[in-house]
Short mmCIF file of C-alpha atoms in Angstrom, two decimals:
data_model
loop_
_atom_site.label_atom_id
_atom_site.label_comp_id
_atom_site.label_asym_id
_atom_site.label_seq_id
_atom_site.Cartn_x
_atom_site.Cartn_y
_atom_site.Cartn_z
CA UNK A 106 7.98 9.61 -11.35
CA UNK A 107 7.33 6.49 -13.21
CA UNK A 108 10.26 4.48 -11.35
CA UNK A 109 9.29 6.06 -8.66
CA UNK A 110 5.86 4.48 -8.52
CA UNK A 111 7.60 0.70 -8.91
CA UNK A 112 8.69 0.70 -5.28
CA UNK A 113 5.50 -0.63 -4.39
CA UNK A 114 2.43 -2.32 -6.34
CA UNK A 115 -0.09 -1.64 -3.51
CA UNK A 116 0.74 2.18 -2.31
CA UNK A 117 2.17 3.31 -5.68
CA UNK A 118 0.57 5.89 -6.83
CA UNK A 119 1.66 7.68 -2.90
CA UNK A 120 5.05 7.40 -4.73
CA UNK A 121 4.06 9.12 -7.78
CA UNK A 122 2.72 11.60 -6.34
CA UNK A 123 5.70 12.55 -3.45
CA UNK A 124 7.75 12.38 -6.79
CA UNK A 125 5.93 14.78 -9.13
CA UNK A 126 5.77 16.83 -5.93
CA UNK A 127 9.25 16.98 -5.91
CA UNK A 128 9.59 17.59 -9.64
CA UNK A 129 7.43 20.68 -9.56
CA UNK A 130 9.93 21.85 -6.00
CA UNK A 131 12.85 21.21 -8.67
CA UNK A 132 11.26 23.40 -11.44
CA UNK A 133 9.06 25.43 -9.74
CA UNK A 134 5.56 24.71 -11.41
CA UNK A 135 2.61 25.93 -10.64
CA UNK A 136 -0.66 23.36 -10.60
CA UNK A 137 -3.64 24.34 -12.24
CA UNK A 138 -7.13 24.40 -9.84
CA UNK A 139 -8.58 21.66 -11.45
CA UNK A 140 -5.10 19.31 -11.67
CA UNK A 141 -5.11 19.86 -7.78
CA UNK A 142 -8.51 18.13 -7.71
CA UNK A 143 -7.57 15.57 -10.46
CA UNK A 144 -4.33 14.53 -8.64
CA UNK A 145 -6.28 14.16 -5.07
CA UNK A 146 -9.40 12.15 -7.01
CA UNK A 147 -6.55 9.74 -8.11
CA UNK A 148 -4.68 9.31 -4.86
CA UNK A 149 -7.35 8.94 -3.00
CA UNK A 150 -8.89 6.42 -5.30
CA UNK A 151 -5.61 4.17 -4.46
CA UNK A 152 -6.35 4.45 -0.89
CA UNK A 153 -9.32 3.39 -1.33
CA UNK A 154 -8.17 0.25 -2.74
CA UNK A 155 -5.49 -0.07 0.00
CA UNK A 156 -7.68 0.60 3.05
CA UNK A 157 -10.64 -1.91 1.46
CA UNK A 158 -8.22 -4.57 0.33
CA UNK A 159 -6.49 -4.76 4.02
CA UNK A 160 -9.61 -4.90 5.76
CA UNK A 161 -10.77 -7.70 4.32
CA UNK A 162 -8.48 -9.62 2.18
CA UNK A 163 -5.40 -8.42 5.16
CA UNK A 164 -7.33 -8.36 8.28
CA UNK A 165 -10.69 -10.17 7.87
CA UNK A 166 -9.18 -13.93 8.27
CA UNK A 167 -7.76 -12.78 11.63
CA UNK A 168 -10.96 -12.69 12.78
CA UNK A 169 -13.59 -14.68 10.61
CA UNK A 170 -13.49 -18.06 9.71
CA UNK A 171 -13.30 -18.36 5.88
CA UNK A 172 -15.25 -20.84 3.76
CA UNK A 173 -12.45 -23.91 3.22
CA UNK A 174 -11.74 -23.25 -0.34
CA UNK A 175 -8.64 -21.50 -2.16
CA UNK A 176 -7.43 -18.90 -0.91
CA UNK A 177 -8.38 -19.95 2.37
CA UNK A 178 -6.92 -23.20 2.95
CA UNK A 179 -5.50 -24.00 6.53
CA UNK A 180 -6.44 -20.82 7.95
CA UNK A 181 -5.32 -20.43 11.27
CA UNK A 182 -8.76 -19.30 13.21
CA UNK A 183 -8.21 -20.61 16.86
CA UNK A 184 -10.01 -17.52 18.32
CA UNK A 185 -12.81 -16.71 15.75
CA UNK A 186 -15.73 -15.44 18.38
CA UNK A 187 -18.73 -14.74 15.29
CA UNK A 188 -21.74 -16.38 15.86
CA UNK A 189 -22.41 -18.36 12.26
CA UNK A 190 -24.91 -16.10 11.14
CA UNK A 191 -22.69 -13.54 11.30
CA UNK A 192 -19.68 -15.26 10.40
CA UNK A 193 -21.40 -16.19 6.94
CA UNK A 194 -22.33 -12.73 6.48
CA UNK A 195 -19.02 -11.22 7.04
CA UNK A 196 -17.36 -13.88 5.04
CA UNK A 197 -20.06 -12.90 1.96
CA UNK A 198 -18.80 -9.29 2.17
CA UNK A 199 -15.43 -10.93 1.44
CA UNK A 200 -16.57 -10.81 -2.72
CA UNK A 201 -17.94 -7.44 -2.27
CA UNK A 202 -14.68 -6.18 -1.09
CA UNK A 203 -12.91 -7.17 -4.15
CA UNK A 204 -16.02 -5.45 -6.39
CA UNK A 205 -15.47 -2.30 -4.36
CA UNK A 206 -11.64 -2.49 -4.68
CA UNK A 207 -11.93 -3.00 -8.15
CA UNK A 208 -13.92 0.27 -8.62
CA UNK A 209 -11.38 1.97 -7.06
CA UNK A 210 -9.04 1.12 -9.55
CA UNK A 211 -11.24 2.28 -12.37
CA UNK A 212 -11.76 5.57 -11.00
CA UNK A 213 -7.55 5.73 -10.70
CA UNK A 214 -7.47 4.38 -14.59
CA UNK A 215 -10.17 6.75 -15.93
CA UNK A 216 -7.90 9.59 -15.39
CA UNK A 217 -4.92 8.01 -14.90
CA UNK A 218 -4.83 5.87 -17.63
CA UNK A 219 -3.80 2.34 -15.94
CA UNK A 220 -3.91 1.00 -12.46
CA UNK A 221 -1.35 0.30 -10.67
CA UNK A 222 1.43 2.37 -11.80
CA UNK A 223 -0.88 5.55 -13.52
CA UNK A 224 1.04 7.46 -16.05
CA UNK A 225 -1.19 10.87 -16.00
CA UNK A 226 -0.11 12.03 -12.31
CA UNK A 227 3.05 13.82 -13.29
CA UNK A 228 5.42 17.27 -12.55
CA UNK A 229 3.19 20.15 -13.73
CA UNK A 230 -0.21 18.54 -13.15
CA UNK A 231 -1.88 16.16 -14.91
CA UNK A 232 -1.90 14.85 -18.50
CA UNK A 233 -5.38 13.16 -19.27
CA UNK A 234 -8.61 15.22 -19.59
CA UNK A 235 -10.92 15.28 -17.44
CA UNK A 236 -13.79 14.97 -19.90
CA UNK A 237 -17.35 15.47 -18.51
CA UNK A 238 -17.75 11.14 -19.58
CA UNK A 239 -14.47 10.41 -17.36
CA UNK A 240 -15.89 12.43 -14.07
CA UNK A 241 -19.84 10.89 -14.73
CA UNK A 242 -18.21 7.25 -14.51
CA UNK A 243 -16.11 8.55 -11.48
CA UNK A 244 -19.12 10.02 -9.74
CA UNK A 245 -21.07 6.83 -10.10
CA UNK A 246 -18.25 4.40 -9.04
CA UNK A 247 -17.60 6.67 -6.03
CA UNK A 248 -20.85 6.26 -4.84
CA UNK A 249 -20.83 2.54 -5.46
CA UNK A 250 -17.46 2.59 -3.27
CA UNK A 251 -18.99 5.02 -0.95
CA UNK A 252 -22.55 2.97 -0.71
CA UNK A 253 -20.24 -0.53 0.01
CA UNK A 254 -18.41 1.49 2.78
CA UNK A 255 -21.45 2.70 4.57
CA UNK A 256 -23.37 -0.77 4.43
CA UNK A 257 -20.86 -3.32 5.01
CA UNK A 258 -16.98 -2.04 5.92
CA UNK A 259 -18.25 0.13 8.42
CA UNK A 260 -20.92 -1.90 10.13
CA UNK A 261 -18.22 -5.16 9.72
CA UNK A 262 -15.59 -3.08 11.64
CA UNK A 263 -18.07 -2.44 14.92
CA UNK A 264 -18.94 -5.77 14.86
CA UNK A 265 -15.51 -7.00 14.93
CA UNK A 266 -14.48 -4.05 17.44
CA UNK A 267 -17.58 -5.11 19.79
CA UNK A 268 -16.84 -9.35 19.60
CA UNK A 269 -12.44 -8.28 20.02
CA UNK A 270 -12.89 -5.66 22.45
CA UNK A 271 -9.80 -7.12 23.75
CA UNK A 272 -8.48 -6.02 21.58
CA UNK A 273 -8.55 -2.20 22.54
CA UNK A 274 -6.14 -2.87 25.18
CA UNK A 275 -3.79 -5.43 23.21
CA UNK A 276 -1.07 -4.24 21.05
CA UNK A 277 -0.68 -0.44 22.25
CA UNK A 278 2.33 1.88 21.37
CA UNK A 279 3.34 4.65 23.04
CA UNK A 280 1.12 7.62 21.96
CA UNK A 281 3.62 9.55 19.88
CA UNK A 282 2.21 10.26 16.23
CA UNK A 283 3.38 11.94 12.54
CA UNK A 284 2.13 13.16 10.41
CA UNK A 285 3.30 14.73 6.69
CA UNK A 286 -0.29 15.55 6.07
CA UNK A 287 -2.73 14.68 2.98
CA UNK A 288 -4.00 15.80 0.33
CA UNK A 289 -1.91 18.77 -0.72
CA UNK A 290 -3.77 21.83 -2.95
CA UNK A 291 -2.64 25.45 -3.89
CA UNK A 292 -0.60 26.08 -6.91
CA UNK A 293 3.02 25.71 -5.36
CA UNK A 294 1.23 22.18 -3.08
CA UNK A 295 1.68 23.89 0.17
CA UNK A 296 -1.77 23.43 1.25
CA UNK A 297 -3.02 20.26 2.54
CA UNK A 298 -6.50 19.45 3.90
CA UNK A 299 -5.58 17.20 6.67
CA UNK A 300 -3.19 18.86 8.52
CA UNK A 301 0.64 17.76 9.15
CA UNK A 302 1.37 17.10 13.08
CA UNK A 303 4.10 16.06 15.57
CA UNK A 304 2.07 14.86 18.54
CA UNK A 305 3.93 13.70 21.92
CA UNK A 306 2.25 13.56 25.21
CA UNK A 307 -0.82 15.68 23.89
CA UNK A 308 1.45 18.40 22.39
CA UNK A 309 1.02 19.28 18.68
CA UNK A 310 3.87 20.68 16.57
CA UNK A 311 4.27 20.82 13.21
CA UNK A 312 7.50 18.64 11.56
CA UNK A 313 11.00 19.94 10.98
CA UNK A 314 12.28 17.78 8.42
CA UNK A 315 15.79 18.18 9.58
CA UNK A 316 15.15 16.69 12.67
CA UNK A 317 14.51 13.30 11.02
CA UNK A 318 17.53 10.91 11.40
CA UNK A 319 17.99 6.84 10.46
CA UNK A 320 20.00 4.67 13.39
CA UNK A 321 21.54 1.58 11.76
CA UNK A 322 22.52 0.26 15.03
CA UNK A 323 20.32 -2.96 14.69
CA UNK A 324 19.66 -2.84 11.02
CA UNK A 325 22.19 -5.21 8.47
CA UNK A 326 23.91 -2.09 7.10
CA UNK A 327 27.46 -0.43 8.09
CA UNK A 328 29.17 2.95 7.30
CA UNK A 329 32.64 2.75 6.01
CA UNK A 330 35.26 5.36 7.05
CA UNK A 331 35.84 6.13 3.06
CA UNK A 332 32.09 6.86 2.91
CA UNK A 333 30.35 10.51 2.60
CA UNK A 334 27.96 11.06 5.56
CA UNK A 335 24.40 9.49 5.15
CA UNK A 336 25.91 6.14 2.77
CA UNK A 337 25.77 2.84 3.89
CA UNK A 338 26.31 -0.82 2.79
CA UNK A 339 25.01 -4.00 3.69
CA UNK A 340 26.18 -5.74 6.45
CA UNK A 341 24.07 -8.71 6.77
CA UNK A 342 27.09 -10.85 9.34
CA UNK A 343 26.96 -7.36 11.35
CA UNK A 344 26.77 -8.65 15.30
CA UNK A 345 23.20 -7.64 17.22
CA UNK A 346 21.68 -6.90 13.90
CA UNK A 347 18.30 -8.40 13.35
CA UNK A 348 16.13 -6.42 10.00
CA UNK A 349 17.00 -4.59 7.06
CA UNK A 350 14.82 -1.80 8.26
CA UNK A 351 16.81 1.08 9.81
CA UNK A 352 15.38 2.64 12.70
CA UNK A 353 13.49 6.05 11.82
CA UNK A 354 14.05 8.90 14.52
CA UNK A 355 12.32 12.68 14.71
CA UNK A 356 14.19 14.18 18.11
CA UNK A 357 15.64 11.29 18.63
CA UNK A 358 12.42 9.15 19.31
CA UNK A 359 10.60 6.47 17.95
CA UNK A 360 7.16 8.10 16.00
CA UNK A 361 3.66 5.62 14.56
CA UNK A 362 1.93 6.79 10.84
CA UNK A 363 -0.81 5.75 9.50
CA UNK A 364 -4.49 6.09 9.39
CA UNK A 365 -4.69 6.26 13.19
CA UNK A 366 -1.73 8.95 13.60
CA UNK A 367 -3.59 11.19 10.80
CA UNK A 368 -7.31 10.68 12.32
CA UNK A 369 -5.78 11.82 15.96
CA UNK A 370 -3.83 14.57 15.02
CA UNK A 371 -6.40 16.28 13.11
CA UNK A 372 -9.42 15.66 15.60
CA UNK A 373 -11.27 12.95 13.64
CA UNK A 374 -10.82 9.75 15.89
CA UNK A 375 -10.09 9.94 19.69
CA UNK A 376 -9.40 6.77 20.73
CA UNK A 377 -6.47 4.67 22.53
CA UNK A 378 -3.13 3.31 20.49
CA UNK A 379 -4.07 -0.28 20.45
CA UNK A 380 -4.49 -2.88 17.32
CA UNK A 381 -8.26 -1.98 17.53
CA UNK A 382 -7.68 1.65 17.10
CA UNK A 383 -5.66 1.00 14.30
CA UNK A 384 -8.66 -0.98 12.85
CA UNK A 385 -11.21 1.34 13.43
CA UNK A 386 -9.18 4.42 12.53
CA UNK A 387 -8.65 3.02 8.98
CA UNK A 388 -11.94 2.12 8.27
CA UNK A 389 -13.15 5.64 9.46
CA UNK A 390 -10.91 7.11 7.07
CA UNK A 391 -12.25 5.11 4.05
CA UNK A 392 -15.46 6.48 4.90
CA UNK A 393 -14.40 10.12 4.73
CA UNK A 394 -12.40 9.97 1.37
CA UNK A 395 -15.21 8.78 -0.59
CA UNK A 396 -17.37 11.52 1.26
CA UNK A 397 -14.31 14.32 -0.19
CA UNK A 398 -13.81 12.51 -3.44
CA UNK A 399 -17.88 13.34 -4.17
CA UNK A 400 -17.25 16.87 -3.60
CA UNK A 401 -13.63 17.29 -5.57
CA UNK A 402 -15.53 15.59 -8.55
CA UNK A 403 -18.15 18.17 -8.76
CA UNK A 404 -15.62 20.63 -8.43
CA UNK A 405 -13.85 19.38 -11.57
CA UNK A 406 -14.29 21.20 -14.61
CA UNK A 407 -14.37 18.88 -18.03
CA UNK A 408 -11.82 20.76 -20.47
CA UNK A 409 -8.16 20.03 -22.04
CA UNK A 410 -5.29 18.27 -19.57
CA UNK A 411 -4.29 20.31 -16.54
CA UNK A 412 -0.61 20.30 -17.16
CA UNK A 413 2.11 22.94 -17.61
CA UNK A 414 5.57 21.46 -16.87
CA UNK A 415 8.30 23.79 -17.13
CA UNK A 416 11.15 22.94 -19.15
CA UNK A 417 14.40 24.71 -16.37
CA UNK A 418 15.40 23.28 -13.13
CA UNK A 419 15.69 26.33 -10.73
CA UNK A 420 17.05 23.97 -7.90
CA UNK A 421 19.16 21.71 -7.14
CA UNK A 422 18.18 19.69 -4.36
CA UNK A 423 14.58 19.25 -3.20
CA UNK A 424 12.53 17.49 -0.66
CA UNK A 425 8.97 16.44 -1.00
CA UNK A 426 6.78 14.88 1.93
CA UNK A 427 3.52 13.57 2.05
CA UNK A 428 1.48 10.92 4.01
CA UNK A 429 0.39 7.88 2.00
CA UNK A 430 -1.60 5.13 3.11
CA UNK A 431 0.44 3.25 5.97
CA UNK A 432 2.11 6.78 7.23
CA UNK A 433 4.29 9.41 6.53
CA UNK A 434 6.42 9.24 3.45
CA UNK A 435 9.87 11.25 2.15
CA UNK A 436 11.33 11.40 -0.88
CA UNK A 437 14.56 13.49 -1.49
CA UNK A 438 16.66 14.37 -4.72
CA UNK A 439 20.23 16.12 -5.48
CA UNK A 440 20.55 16.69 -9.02
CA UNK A 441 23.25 18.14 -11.25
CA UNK A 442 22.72 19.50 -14.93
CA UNK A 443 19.68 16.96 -16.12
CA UNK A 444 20.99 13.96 -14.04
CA UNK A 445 20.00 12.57 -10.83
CA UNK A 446 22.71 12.23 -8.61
CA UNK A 447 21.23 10.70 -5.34
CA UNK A 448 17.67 9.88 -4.48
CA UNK A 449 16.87 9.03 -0.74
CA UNK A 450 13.39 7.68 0.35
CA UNK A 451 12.05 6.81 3.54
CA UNK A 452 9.16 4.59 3.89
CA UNK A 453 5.88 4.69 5.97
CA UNK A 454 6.67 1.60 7.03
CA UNK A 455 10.09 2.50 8.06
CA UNK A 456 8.85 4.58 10.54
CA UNK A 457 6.39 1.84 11.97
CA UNK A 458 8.81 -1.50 11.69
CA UNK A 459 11.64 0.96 13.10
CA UNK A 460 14.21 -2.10 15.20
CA UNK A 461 15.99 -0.85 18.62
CA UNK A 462 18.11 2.55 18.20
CA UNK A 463 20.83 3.54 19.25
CA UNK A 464 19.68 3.93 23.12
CA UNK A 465 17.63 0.43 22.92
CA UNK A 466 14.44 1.96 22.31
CA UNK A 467 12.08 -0.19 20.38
CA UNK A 468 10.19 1.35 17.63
CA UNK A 469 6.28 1.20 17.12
CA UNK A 470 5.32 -2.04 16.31
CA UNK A 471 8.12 -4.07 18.57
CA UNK A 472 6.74 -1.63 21.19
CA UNK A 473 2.74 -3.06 20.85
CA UNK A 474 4.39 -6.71 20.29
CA UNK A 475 6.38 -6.51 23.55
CA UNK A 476 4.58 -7.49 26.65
CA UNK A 477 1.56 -9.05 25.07
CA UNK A 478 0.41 -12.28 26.96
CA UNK A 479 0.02 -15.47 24.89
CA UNK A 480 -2.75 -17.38 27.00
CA UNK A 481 -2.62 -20.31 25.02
CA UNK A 482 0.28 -22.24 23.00
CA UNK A 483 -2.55 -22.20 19.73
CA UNK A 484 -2.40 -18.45 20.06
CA UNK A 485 1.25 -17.87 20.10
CA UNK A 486 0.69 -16.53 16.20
CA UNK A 487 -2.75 -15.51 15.89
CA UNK A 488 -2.70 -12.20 18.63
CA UNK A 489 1.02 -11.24 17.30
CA UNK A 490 0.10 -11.77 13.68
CA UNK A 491 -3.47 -9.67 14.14
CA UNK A 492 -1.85 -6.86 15.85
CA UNK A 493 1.29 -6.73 13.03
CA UNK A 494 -1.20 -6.58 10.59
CA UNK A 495 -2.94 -3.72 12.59
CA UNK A 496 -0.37 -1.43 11.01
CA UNK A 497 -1.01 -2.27 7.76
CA UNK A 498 2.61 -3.38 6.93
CA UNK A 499 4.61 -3.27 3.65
CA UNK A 500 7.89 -5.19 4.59
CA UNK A 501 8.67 -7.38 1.47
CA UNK A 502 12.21 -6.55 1.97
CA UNK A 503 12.88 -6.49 5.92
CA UNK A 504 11.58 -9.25 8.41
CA UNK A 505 11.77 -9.18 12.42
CA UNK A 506 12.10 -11.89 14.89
CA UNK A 507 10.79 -12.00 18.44
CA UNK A 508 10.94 -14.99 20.75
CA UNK A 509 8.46 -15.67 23.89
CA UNK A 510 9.32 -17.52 27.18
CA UNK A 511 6.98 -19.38 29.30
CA UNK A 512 5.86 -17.18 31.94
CA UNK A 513 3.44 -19.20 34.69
CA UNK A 514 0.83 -20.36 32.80
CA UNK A 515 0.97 -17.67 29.71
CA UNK A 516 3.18 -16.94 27.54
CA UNK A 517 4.63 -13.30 27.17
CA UNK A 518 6.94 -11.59 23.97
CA UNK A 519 9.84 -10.63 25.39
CA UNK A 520 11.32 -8.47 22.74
CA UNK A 521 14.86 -10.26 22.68
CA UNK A 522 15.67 -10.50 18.75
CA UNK A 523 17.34 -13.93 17.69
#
């Protein structure tokens, strides 16, 4: 669980928790009531700090112009619409953001001890009590986080949504949607409060996880004849390759995560699929965790750490799913005696940055980059980079390439990797 959690400094505590998930599938533990709560406080405190953090330290400079001052030097602002009242105020909310974000963390390190990277979320439940101090502090952060949410992020997001309407019709994917679900209660974690979903042309189904496959057609790996089904190795000479990031398939097809995929599916956002929605979905969802994390802290019960790991495997091979902050998110283990034999994970944002398959489909966000005009030459990176960073990416290790061709008087992506 702890290695686990170093995949990613942002999200990690999504990868703790798919881990100890698996851990109690492995042993068969059963969660206490009040470790159920604990665990959801604490991962939904990190998304807190992710959705906050991308909105305005991610997104806001797409859209604002910045005062000219570290961090903010050269920003690239050719279409910044604000009037300067507003642009002022906007920028202002800029230092609130990283107040609010900063709460977030606390809440995480009051029960988790330290944030990133917590060390209480673990197999069996949780190992920090939840004294009655510990969920007082929580309460009142919350409701700072909640009150900052409500006043600025929310009012900041219609105002950019109203000023980029544009934007609703810029940067749309195809409509198809996962989800693993959130939030996952009951003593064997096979409840979760926002449901998991399939959706495809308005139908709803619920995900088989054998249906999930990874293409390496256009990703810099190769599979040797010597190798057992499912291995690769790098390839980074291979011919028509173009990422690192192998394309994730459910049926065969190309599926979004995220914020906006979860606030569809379960009826909370009903909107279009375009770099807006993405925006407004996520900022929605901020909004309604703080609203649950108010109720699962007066549900908590102050008393002695939630945890009862138990000490015999019972399988061996498990998978664990859940969604985490950019989408859905797998993590799968074969293990023999006490040792871990193979560990396989697959990434929200391997889902969302998914290159060309097999059959030359394009995966969600080469899908909304494709066919977007570039009106003017100063533009050819501002609309691409605001509607990448729509999807909230996480691709330290993968890149893409597009290239655009004059077309009349605009310019238009093509798609055509170099």
């Amino acid at each position: 669980m702890y290695m686990a959690q170093r995949i990613c400094g942002i999200c990690s505590t999504a990868h703790g928790a798919v881990a100890s998930y698996l851990l109690d599938e492995l042993y068969d533990n059963d969660i206490d009531e009040n470790a159920q709560y604990l665990r959801n406080i604490m991962f939904a405190a990190d998304f807190l700090q992710n959705h906050i953090r991308h909105f305005y330290f991610f997104g806001l400079p797409d859209f604002v112009i910045m005062p000219k001052q570290p961090p903010f030097v050269s920003q690239n602002c050719y279409d910044c619409r604000l009037d300067d009242e507003d642009n002022r105020r906007l920028a202002g909310h800029y230092i609130e953001a990283v107040k609010a974000a900063e709460k977030s963390h606390q809440i995480l390190a009051l029960f988790g001890g330290k944030a990133p990277h917590q060390h209480s979320f673990v197999h069996g439940g949780v190992a920090v009590s939840p004294t009655a101090d510990k969920i007082n502090q929580a309460v009142a952060l919350n409701r700072d986080i909640h009150d900052f949410v409500q006043r600025y992020m929310i009012p900041d997001t219609e105002l950019i949504a109203r000023c980029y309407e544009d934007y609703y019709h810029i940067g749309k994917t195809p409509g198809r949607f996962l989800s693993f679900g959130l939030f996952r209660f009951g003593r064997k974690n096979d409840q979760v409060l926002w449901k998991a979903g399939v959706l495809d042309n308005g139908r709803l189904t619920q995900p088989e996880l054998n249906l999930i496959q990874e293409d390496i057609t256009k990703a810099w790996f190769e599979r040797a004849k010597w190798m057992e089904e499912g291995e690769v190795r790098p390839a980074p000479r291979k011919p028509g390759a173009y990422t690192w990031t192998k394309a994730v398939l459910y049926r065969g097809q190309h599926y979004e995560g995220g914020p906006l995929a979860r606030m569809t599916i379960n009826g909370f956002y009903r909107g279009g699929t375009s770099t807006m929605d993405r925006i407004v979905a996520r900022s929605l969802e901020t909004l309604f965790i703080t609203e649950l994390m108010e109720k699962w802290l007066h549900k908590l019960k102050p008393g002695k750490p939630p945890i009862n790991q138990k000490k015999e495997l019972v399988r061996s091979q498990a998978i664990a799913v859940t969604d985490a902050m950019r989408g859905a998110l797998l993590h799968c283990a074969y293990v023999e005696g006490e040792q871990v034999e193979k560990y396989d994970i697959i990434t929200p944002t391997a889902w969302n940055f998914s290159p060309k398959n097999n059959s030359g489909n394009r995966g969600p966000a080469e899908n909304a980059l494709v066919g977007t005009v570039i009106p003017s030459p100063e533009l050819k990176y501002v609309i691409p980079g605001r509607i990448i960073r729509s999807f909230d990416p996480c691709i330290s290790c993968a890149t893409h390439f597009v290239e655009y061709r004059t077309n009349n008087a605009n310019k238009t992506l093509t798609g055509k990797s170099v």
